[in-house]
PDB file of C-alpha atoms in Angstrom:
ATOM      1  CA  MET A   1      14.492 -16.447  -8.088  1.00 34.00           C
ATOM      2  CA  HIS A   2      11.502 -18.204  -6.393  1.00 37.00           C
ATOM      3  CA  LYS A   3       8.211 -17.001  -7.018  1.00 42.00           C
ATOM      4  CA  ILE A   4       5.766 -15.074  -4.003  1.00 46.00           C
ATOM      5  CA  ASN A   5       2.961 -15.957  -2.924  1.00 50.00           C
ATOM      6  CA  ASN A   6       0.576 -13.476  -2.590  1.00 60.00           C
ATOM      7  CA  ASN A   7      -2.099 -15.737  -0.890  1.00 81.00           C
ATOM      8  CA  ILE A   8       0.182 -15.935   2.427  1.00 84.00           C
ATOM      9  CA  CYS A   9       1.857 -14.105   4.989  1.00 85.00           C
ATOM     10  CA  PRO A  10       5.172 -14.915   6.305  1.00 88.00           C
ATOM     11  CA  GLY A  11       6.645 -13.470   8.758  1.00 87.00           C
ATOM     12  CA  ARG A  12       6.284 -12.862  12.674  1.00 90.00           C
ATOM     13  CA  LYS A  13       5.478  -9.385  13.312  1.00 88.00           C
ATOM     14  CA  PRO A  14       3.641  -8.827   9.636  1.00 86.00           C
ATOM     15  CA  VAL A  15       1.328 -12.269  11.038  1.00 90.00           C
ATOM     16  CA  LEU A  16       1.039 -10.419  14.474  1.00 90.00           C
ATOM     17  CA  ASP A  17       0.256  -6.659  12.948  1.00 86.00           C
ATOM     18  CA  LEU A  18      -2.282  -8.990  10.472  1.00 84.00           C
ATOM     19  CA  ILE A  19      -4.585 -10.737  13.783  1.00 89.00           C
ATOM     20  CA  ARG A  20      -4.089  -7.456  16.091  1.00 87.00           C
ATOM     21  CA  ASP A  21      -5.305  -5.676  12.954  1.00 83.00           C
ATOM     22  CA  ASP A  22      -7.202  -7.764  10.371  1.00 81.00           C
ATOM     23  CA  PRO A  23      -8.259 -10.349  11.740  1.00 86.00           C
ATOM     24  CA  LEU A  24     -10.980 -11.226   9.257  1.00 80.00           C
ATOM     25  CA  ARG A  25      -7.914 -11.460   6.031  1.00 81.00           C
ATOM     26  CA  CYS A  26      -6.921 -15.351   8.164  1.00 87.00           C
ATOM     27  CA  LEU A  27      -8.022 -18.036   6.995  1.00 88.00           C
ATOM     28  CA  LYS A  28      -5.384 -20.316   8.614  1.00 91.00           C
ATOM     29  CA  LEU A  29      -1.975 -20.167  10.486  1.00 94.00           C
ATOM     30  CA  PHE A  30       1.301 -21.959  10.447  1.00 94.00           C
ATOM     31  CA  ILE A  31       3.308 -22.792  13.029  1.00 94.00           C
ATOM     32  CA  GLY A  32       6.567 -24.499  13.435  1.00 93.00           C
ATOM     33  CA  GLU A  33       7.277 -26.927  15.469  1.00 91.00           C
ATOM     34  CA  ASN A  34      10.506 -26.021  16.044  1.00 89.00           C
ATOM     35  CA  VAL A  35       9.577 -22.083  17.067  1.00 90.00           C
ATOM     36  CA  ASN A  36      10.132 -20.011  20.698  1.00 90.00           C
ATOM     37  CA  ILE A  37       7.660 -21.593  22.635  1.00 91.00           C
ATOM     38  CA  LYS A  38       7.249 -18.396  24.427  1.00 92.00           C
ATOM     39  CA  PHE A  39       5.838 -16.760  20.469  1.00 92.00           C
ATOM     40  CA  ARG A  40       3.578 -20.055  19.388  1.00 92.00           C
ATOM     41  CA  ASP A  41       2.324 -19.777  23.174  1.00 93.00           C
ATOM     42  CA  GLU A  42       1.633 -15.561  22.088  1.00 93.00           C
ATOM     43  CA  ILE A  43       0.176 -16.074  18.653  1.00 93.00           C
ATOM     44  CA  ILE A  44      -1.767 -19.286  19.916  1.00 94.00           C
ATOM     45  CA  ASN A  45      -3.436 -17.618  21.834  1.00 93.00           C
ATOM     46  CA  LEU A  46      -4.257 -14.712  19.538  1.00 92.00           C
ATOM     47  CA  ALA A  47      -6.209 -16.798  17.205  1.00 93.00           C
ATOM     48  CA  LYS A  48      -8.192 -18.578  19.549  1.00 94.00           C
ATOM     49  CA  SER A  49      -8.867 -14.870  20.564  1.00 93.00           C
ATOM     50  CA  HIS A  50     -10.298 -14.697  16.599  1.00 92.00           C
ATOM     51  CA  ASN A  51     -11.513 -18.314  16.569  1.00 92.00           C
ATOM     52  CA  ILE A  52      -9.073 -18.690  13.645  1.00 92.00           C
ATOM     53  CA  LYS A  53      -7.677 -21.763  12.551  1.00 93.00           C
ATOM     54  CA  PHE A  54      -3.830 -22.750  13.012  1.00 94.00           C
ATOM     55  CA  ASN A  55      -1.894 -25.719  12.844  1.00 93.00           C
ATOM     56  CA  ILE A  56       1.345 -27.295  14.036  1.00 94.00           C
ATOM     57  CA  VAL A  57       3.879 -28.661  11.289  1.00 93.00           C
ATOM     58  CA  LYS A  58       7.164 -28.848  10.791  1.00 91.00           C
ATOM     59  CA  ASN A  59      10.107 -26.288   9.305  1.00 88.00           C
ATOM     60  CA  ASP A  60      10.262 -28.153   5.948  1.00 89.00           C
ATOM     61  CA  MET A  61       5.960 -27.682   5.117  1.00 91.00           C
ATOM     62  CA  LEU A  62       6.667 -24.442   6.376  1.00 91.00           C
ATOM     63  CA  ASP A  63       9.905 -23.859   3.931  1.00 88.00           C
ATOM     64  CA  LYS A  64       7.545 -25.556   0.984  1.00 88.00           C
ATOM     65  CA  ILE A  65       4.631 -22.964   1.667  1.00 87.00           C
ATOM     66  CA  SER A  66       7.010 -19.914   1.985  1.00 83.00           C
ATOM     67  CA  ASN A  67       8.833 -21.457  -1.615  1.00 77.00           C
ATOM     68  CA  GLY A  68      11.773 -19.715   0.322  1.00 76.00           C
ATOM     69  CA  GLU A  69      10.510 -16.053   1.780  1.00 78.00           C
ATOM     70  CA  ASN A  70      12.216 -15.980   4.976  1.00 84.00           C
ATOM     71  CA  HIS A  71       8.790 -17.014   7.768  1.00 89.00           C
ATOM     72  CA  GLN A  72      10.660 -16.844  11.350  1.00 90.00           C
ATOM     73  CA  GLY A  73       8.588 -20.443  11.824  1.00 92.00           C
ATOM     74  CA  VAL A  74       4.602 -19.075  10.905  1.00 93.00           C
ATOM     75  CA  ILE A  75       2.421 -18.447   7.961  1.00 92.00           C
ATOM     76  CA  CYS A  76      -1.009 -17.161   7.696  1.00 90.00           C
ATOM     77  CA  GLU A  77      -2.457 -18.238   4.789  1.00 88.00           C
ATOM     78  CA  LEU A  78      -5.053 -15.210   3.176  1.00 83.00           C
ATOM     79  CA  LYS A  79      -8.341 -14.448   1.970  1.00 77.00           C
ATOM     80  CA  THR A  80      -9.731 -12.470  -0.826  1.00 71.00           C
ATOM     81  CA  VAL A  81      -8.603  -8.031   0.317  1.00 70.00           C
ATOM     82  CA  LYS A  82     -12.216  -6.396   0.376  1.00 72.00           C
ATOM     83  CA  TYR A  83     -11.044  -2.818  -1.123  1.00 81.00           C
ATOM     84  CA  PHE A  84     -13.697  -0.070  -0.307  1.00 89.00           C
ATOM     85  CA  GLU A  85     -15.428   1.804  -3.190  1.00 92.00           C
ATOM     86  CA  LEU A  86     -13.873   4.952  -4.325  1.00 95.00           C
ATOM     87  CA  ASP A  87     -18.266   7.100  -4.376  1.00 94.00           C
ATOM     88  CA  GLU A  88     -18.701   6.111  -1.645  1.00 94.00           C
ATOM     89  CA  PHE A  89     -15.476   6.961  -0.050  1.00 94.00           C
ATOM     90  CA  ILE A  90     -15.205  10.244  -1.358  1.00 94.00           C
ATOM     91  CA  ASN A  91     -18.731  11.477  -0.207  1.00 93.00           C
ATOM     92  CA  ASN A  92     -18.315  10.371   2.994  1.00 93.00           C
ATOM     93  CA  LEU A  93     -14.533  12.513   2.722  1.00 92.00           C
ATOM     94  CA  LYS A  94     -16.207  15.476   4.689  1.00 86.00           C
ATOM     95  CA  SER A  95     -11.848  17.082   5.913  1.00 87.00           C
ATOM     96  CA  GLU A  96     -11.406  19.862   4.153  1.00 88.00           C
ATOM     97  CA  ARG A  97      -7.504  19.109   3.738  1.00 94.00           C
ATOM     98  CA  ALA A  98      -6.838  15.219   2.247  1.00 96.00           C
ATOM     99  CA  LEU A  99      -4.442  13.549   0.539  1.00 97.00           C
ATOM    100  CA  ILE A 100      -4.854  10.800  -2.194  1.00 97.00           C
ATOM    101  CA  VAL A 101      -2.401   8.836  -3.246  1.00 97.00           C
ATOM    102  CA  ILE A 102      -2.800   7.159  -6.570  1.00 97.00           C
ATOM    103  CA  LEU A 103      -0.748   4.862  -8.230  1.00 95.00           C
ATOM    104  CA  ASP A 104      -1.029   4.522 -12.208  1.00 93.00           C
ATOM    105  CA  HIS A 105       0.506   1.133 -12.553  1.00 85.00           C
ATOM    106  CA  ILE A 106       2.841   0.189  -9.896  1.00 87.00           C
ATOM    107  CA  GLU A 107       3.702  -3.517 -10.575  1.00 83.00           C
ATOM    108  CA  ASP A 108       6.618  -4.534  -7.301  1.00 87.00           C
ATOM    109  CA  PRO A 109       4.784  -5.807  -4.468  1.00 86.00           C
ATOM    110  CA  HIS A 110       7.747  -4.184  -2.852  1.00 87.00           C
ATOM    111  CA  ASN A 111       7.333  -0.351  -3.794  1.00 89.00           C
ATOM    112  CA  LEU A 112       3.379  -0.930  -3.592  1.00 90.00           C
ATOM    113  CA  GLY A 113       4.003  -1.979   0.437  1.00 90.00           C
ATOM    114  CA  ALA A 114       6.408   0.950   0.928  1.00 93.00           C
ATOM    115  CA  ILE A 115       4.575   3.676  -0.352  1.00 94.00           C
ATOM    116  CA  ILE A 116       1.033   2.659   1.564  1.00 93.00           C
ATOM    117  CA  ARG A 117       3.543   2.949   4.225  1.00 94.00           C
ATOM    118  CA  THR A 118       4.541   6.001   3.722  1.00 96.00           C
ATOM    119  CA  ALA A 119       1.108   7.069   2.639  1.00 96.00           C
ATOM    120  CA  GLU A 120      -0.224   6.260   5.941  1.00 95.00           C
ATOM    121  CA  ALA A 121       2.555   7.663   7.764  1.00 95.00           C
ATOM    122  CA  GLY A 122       2.083  10.943   6.113  1.00 95.00           C
ATOM    123  CA  GLY A 123      -1.224  11.249   6.459  1.00 95.00           C
ATOM    124  CA  ALA A 124      -2.975  10.993   3.572  1.00 96.00           C
ATOM    125  CA  SER A 125      -6.079   9.309   2.889  1.00 96.00           C
ATOM    126  CA  CYS A 126      -6.221   6.395   1.184  1.00 95.00           C
ATOM    127  CA  VAL A 127      -4.256   4.728  -1.884  1.00 96.00           C
ATOM    128  CA  ILE A 128      -6.174   4.042  -5.118  1.00 95.00           C
ATOM    129  CA  PHE A 129      -4.967   1.342  -7.772  1.00 91.00           C
ATOM    130  CA  PRO A 130      -5.660  -0.163 -10.734  1.00 89.00           C
ATOM    131  CA  LYS A 131      -7.396  -3.266 -11.066  1.00 83.00           C
ATOM    132  CA  ASP A 132      -5.298  -4.542 -13.786  1.00 75.00           C
ATOM    133  CA  ARG A 133      -1.559  -4.397 -14.406  1.00 64.00           C
ATOM    134  CA  ALA A 134      -1.314  -3.382 -10.363  1.00 62.00           C
ATOM    135  CA  ALA A 135       0.971  -5.187  -7.445  1.00 62.00           C
ATOM    136  CA  LEU A 136      -2.201  -6.925  -5.630  1.00 64.00           C
ATOM    137  CA  PRO A 137      -2.004  -6.449  -1.924  1.00 64.00           C
ATOM    138  CA  SER A 138      -0.884  -9.412  -0.404  1.00 68.00           C
ATOM    139  CA  GLY A 139       1.461 -11.209   2.227  1.00 70.00           C
ATOM    140  CA  THR A 140       4.566  -8.958   0.908  1.00 75.00           C
ATOM    141  CA  VAL A 141       2.597  -6.053   0.541  1.00 80.00           C
ATOM    142  CA  ILE A 142       1.510  -6.398   4.316  1.00 76.00           C
ATOM    143  CA  LYS A 143       5.013  -7.243   5.720  1.00 75.00           C
ATOM    144  CA  THR A 144       6.838  -4.285   3.434  1.00 81.00           C
ATOM    145  CA  SER A 145       3.951  -1.874   4.700  1.00 81.00           C
ATOM    146  CA  ALA A 146       5.252  -2.429   8.357  1.00 77.00           C
ATOM    147  CA  GLY A 147       1.312  -3.045   8.926  1.00 76.00           C
ATOM    148  CA  ALA A 148       0.460  -0.133   7.008  1.00 82.00           C
ATOM    149  CA  SER A 149      -1.884  -2.610   4.487  1.00 81.00           C
ATOM    150  CA  LEU A 150      -4.130  -3.685   6.735  1.00 78.00           C
ATOM    151  CA  ARG A 151      -4.959  -0.002   8.501  1.00 85.00           C
ATOM    152  CA  LEU A 152      -5.373   2.712   5.371  1.00 90.00           C
ATOM    153  CA  PRO A 153      -8.097   2.385   3.058  1.00 91.00           C
ATOM    154  CA  LEU A 154      -7.614   1.012  -0.186  1.00 92.00           C
ATOM    155  CA  ILE A 155      -9.192   1.646  -3.502  1.00 93.00           C
ATOM    156  CA  GLN A 156      -9.204  -0.164  -6.458  1.00 91.00           C
ATOM    157  CA  VAL A 157     -10.533   1.187  -9.911  1.00 93.00           C
ATOM    158  CA  VAL A 158     -11.089  -0.375 -13.449  1.00 91.00           C
ATOM    159  CA  ASN A 159     -10.312   2.806 -14.904  1.00 93.00           C
ATOM    160  CA  ILE A 160      -7.803   5.456 -13.307  1.00 95.00           C
ATOM    161  CA  ASN A 161      -8.244   8.391 -15.267  1.00 96.00           C
ATOM    162  CA  SER A 162     -12.146   7.913 -14.287  1.00 96.00           C
ATOM    163  CA  ALA A 163     -11.419   8.375 -11.054  1.00 96.00           C
ATOM    164  CA  ILE A 164      -9.635  11.516 -11.401  1.00 97.00           C
ATOM    165  CA  GLU A 165     -12.230  13.047 -12.924  1.00 97.00           C
ATOM    166  CA  LYS A 166     -14.696  12.287 -10.359  1.00 97.00           C
ATOM    167  CA  LEU A 167     -11.285  13.666  -7.740  1.00 97.00           C
ATOM    168  CA  LYS A 168     -11.752  16.370  -9.447  1.00 97.00           C
ATOM    169  CA  ASN A 169     -15.986  16.798  -9.255  1.00 96.00           C
ATOM    170  CA  LYS A 170     -14.930  17.088  -5.595  1.00 95.00           C
ATOM    171  CA  ASN A 171     -12.440  19.773  -5.543  1.00 95.00           C
ATOM    172  CA  PHE A 172      -9.009  17.809  -5.765  1.00 97.00           C
ATOM    173  CA  TRP A 173      -6.315  18.953  -7.404  1.00 97.00           C
ATOM    174  CA  VAL A 174      -4.370  16.360  -9.452  1.00 97.00           C
ATOM    175  CA  LEU A 175      -0.818  16.183  -9.522  1.00 97.00           C
ATOM    176  CA  GLY A 176       1.739  14.209 -11.167  1.00 96.00           C
ATOM    177  CA  LEU A 177       5.194  13.687 -10.345  1.00 95.00           C
ATOM    178  CA  ASP A 178       6.776  12.817 -13.829  1.00 92.00           C
ATOM    179  CA  GLU A 179      10.967  13.510 -14.425  1.00 88.00           C
ATOM    180  CA  LYS A 180      10.302  15.181 -17.686  1.00 89.00           C
ATOM    181  CA  SER A 181       8.635  18.112 -15.933  1.00 92.00           C
ATOM    182  CA  ASN A 182       9.995  22.037 -16.261  1.00 91.00           C
ATOM    183  CA  ILE A 183       8.156  23.170 -12.490  1.00 95.00           C
ATOM    184  CA  ASN A 184      10.225  21.631  -9.428  1.00 95.00           C
ATOM    185  CA  ILE A 185       8.249  20.022  -6.810  1.00 95.00           C
ATOM    186  CA  TYR A 186       9.334  22.233  -4.527  1.00 94.00           C
ATOM    187  CA  ASP A 187       8.890  24.917  -5.918  1.00 93.00           C
ATOM    188  CA  GLU A 188       4.818  24.676  -5.597  1.00 91.00           C
ATOM    189  CA  LYS A 189       2.565  24.802  -2.906  1.00 91.00           C
ATOM    190  CA  PHE A 190       0.445  21.777  -2.707  1.00 94.00           C
ATOM    191  CA  PRO A 191      -3.512  22.369  -2.630  1.00 94.00           C
ATOM    192  CA  ASP A 192      -5.530  21.252   0.307  1.00 94.00           C
ATOM    193  CA  LYS A 193      -7.309  18.472  -1.440  1.00 96.00           C
ATOM    194  CA  THR A 194      -4.178  17.100  -3.307  1.00 97.00           C
ATOM    195  CA  ALA A 195      -4.480  13.710  -5.340  1.00 97.00           C
ATOM    196  CA  LEU A 196      -0.963  12.455  -6.246  1.00 97.00           C
ATOM    197  CA  ILE A 197      -0.079   9.925  -8.923  1.00 97.00           C
ATOM    198  CA  ILE A 198       2.934   7.856  -8.898  1.00 95.00           C
ATOM    199  CA  GLY A 199       4.170   6.269 -12.208  1.00 91.00           C
ATOM    200  CA  ALA A 200       4.929   2.849 -13.431  1.00 84.00           C
ATOM    201  CA  GLU A 201       8.442   1.824 -12.323  1.00 76.00           C
ATOM    202  CA  GLY A 202      10.441   2.797 -15.236  1.00 76.00           C
ATOM    203  CA  SER A 203       7.456   4.256 -17.724  1.00 78.00           C
ATOM    204  CA  GLY A 204       5.984   6.594 -15.481  1.00 86.00           C
ATOM    205  CA  ILE A 205       2.984   8.119 -15.545  1.00 93.00           C
ATOM    206  CA  SER A 206       0.321   6.893 -18.900  1.00 92.00           C
ATOM    207  CA  ARG A 207      -0.208   9.395 -21.792  1.00 92.00           C
ATOM    208  CA  LEU A 208      -4.048   9.422 -20.666  1.00 94.00           C
ATOM    209  CA  VAL A 209      -3.491  10.022 -16.803  1.00 95.00           C
ATOM    210  CA  LYS A 210      -0.285  12.283 -17.582  1.00 95.00           C
ATOM    211  CA  LYS A 211      -2.603  14.971 -19.640  1.00 95.00           C
ATOM    212  CA  ASN A 212      -5.313  14.177 -17.323  1.00 96.00           C
ATOM    213  CA  CYS A 213      -3.786  15.979 -14.551  1.00 96.00           C
ATOM    214  CA  ASP A 214      -3.980  19.591 -13.460  1.00 96.00           C
ATOM    215  CA  ILE A 215       0.117  19.598 -12.869  1.00 96.00           C
ATOM    216  CA  LEU A 216       3.279  18.206 -13.311  1.00 96.00           C
ATOM    217  CA  LEU A 217       6.082  18.584 -10.493  1.00 96.00           C
ATOM    218  CA  ARG A 218       9.735  17.311 -11.417  1.00 93.00           C
ATOM    219  CA  ILE A 219      11.734  16.001  -8.611  1.00 92.00           C
ATOM    220  CA  PRO A 220      15.302  17.479  -9.210  1.00 90.00           C
ATOM    221  CA  ILE A 221      18.293  15.065  -8.992  1.00 85.00           C
ATOM    222  CA  LYS A 222      22.195  16.365  -9.286  1.00 79.00           C
ATOM    223  CA  SER A 223      22.864  13.341 -10.263  1.00 66.00           C
ATOM    224  CA  GLY A 224      23.019  13.198 -14.167  1.00 61.00           C
ATOM    225  CA  GLY A 225      23.796   9.480 -13.532  1.00 57.00           C
ATOM    226  CA  VAL A 226      20.935   8.445 -11.468  1.00 59.00           C
ATOM    227  CA  GLY A 227      17.929   9.254 -14.287  1.00 63.00           C
ATOM    228  CA  SER A 228      15.380   8.809 -12.281  1.00 72.00           C
ATOM    229  CA  LEU A 229      14.063   7.681  -8.536  1.00 83.00           C
ATOM    230  CA  ASN A 230      12.502   4.706  -7.002  1.00 88.00           C
ATOM    231  CA  ALA A 231       8.499   4.941  -7.421  1.00 91.00           C
ATOM    232  CA  SER A 232       8.181   4.481  -3.698  1.00 93.00           C
ATOM    233  CA  VAL A 233      11.100   7.678  -3.214  1.00 94.00           C
ATOM    234  CA  ALA A 234       9.441   9.691  -5.326  1.00 94.00           C
ATOM    235  CA  ALA A 235       6.034   9.022  -3.436  1.00 95.00           C
ATOM    236  CA  SER A 236       7.754   9.342   0.073  1.00 96.00           C
ATOM    237  CA  LEU A 237       8.787  13.102  -1.137  1.00 96.00           C
ATOM    238  CA  GLY A 238       5.829  13.673  -2.909  1.00 96.00           C
ATOM    239  CA  ILE A 239       3.787  12.942   0.385  1.00 96.00           C
ATOM    240  CA  PHE A 240       5.636  14.282   2.916  1.00 95.00           C
ATOM    241  CA  GLU A 241       5.809  17.745   0.195  1.00 94.00           C
ATOM    242  CA  TRP A 242       1.998  18.233   1.027  1.00 95.00           C
ATOM    243  CA  THR A 243       2.433  17.105   4.912  1.00 94.00           C
ATOM    244  CA  LYS A 244       4.892  19.575   5.600  1.00 89.00           C
ATOM    245  CA  GLU A 245       2.504  22.467   4.949  1.00 79.00           C
ATOM    246  CA  SER A 246      -0.520  20.774   7.097  1.00 71.00           C
ATOM    247  CA  LYS A 247      -0.472  22.468  10.748  1.00 63.00           C
ATOM    248  CA  ASN A 248      -1.734  18.987  12.300  1.00 58.00           C
ATOM    249  CA  PHE A 249       2.061  17.433  12.317  1.00 56.00           C
TER     250      PHE A 249
END
């Protein structure tokens, strides 16, 4: 297996989405000399319009930079992500109905990207994740999220439990997805202000975070052989349980 480089964003659509939605994250473009002329002209003109530096390089250099990822003839080198501050964000959140997705140490960038994509599609206000032992928004996340990670507010916190307490003080109900709960997710009405917690791959929600949830919900699984759902799949079901009760959809 090749090691994923979190400082780059490879691929035509992900790079185009990145430049259009968040050009300030683009440090430099590497464009293959053999790339389709129409695409090359499009991305160079777009780069020039945002004052983004670019180099025309040989394909083997792109292969080396991407370390085996499918680059489709273009790679963007990324600047460091700047996150939203939790206090400022929730103080400015005026809506009486809001969903906040909290990720309790999701470490797979593909899961992170998929959850962010679903969160945006389901109308979530933001995604919160911890600073330590968690995947960070990267080129892989941008690609997997179909650009949603460039649009949806992302909040990085030092302590998930402290974030939960702040949300509770703002009248959010904290719901956790836990396969061992005896409460069926489909039997509960999600509150207008919901903070939905998704646990880590394999281990689920950590002990103290689980203790701080107002309610734990189980997604029923018909076949006992499956055991549990992938984190991003579970997140999708939880997010859209909240969404289905919204009159705006």
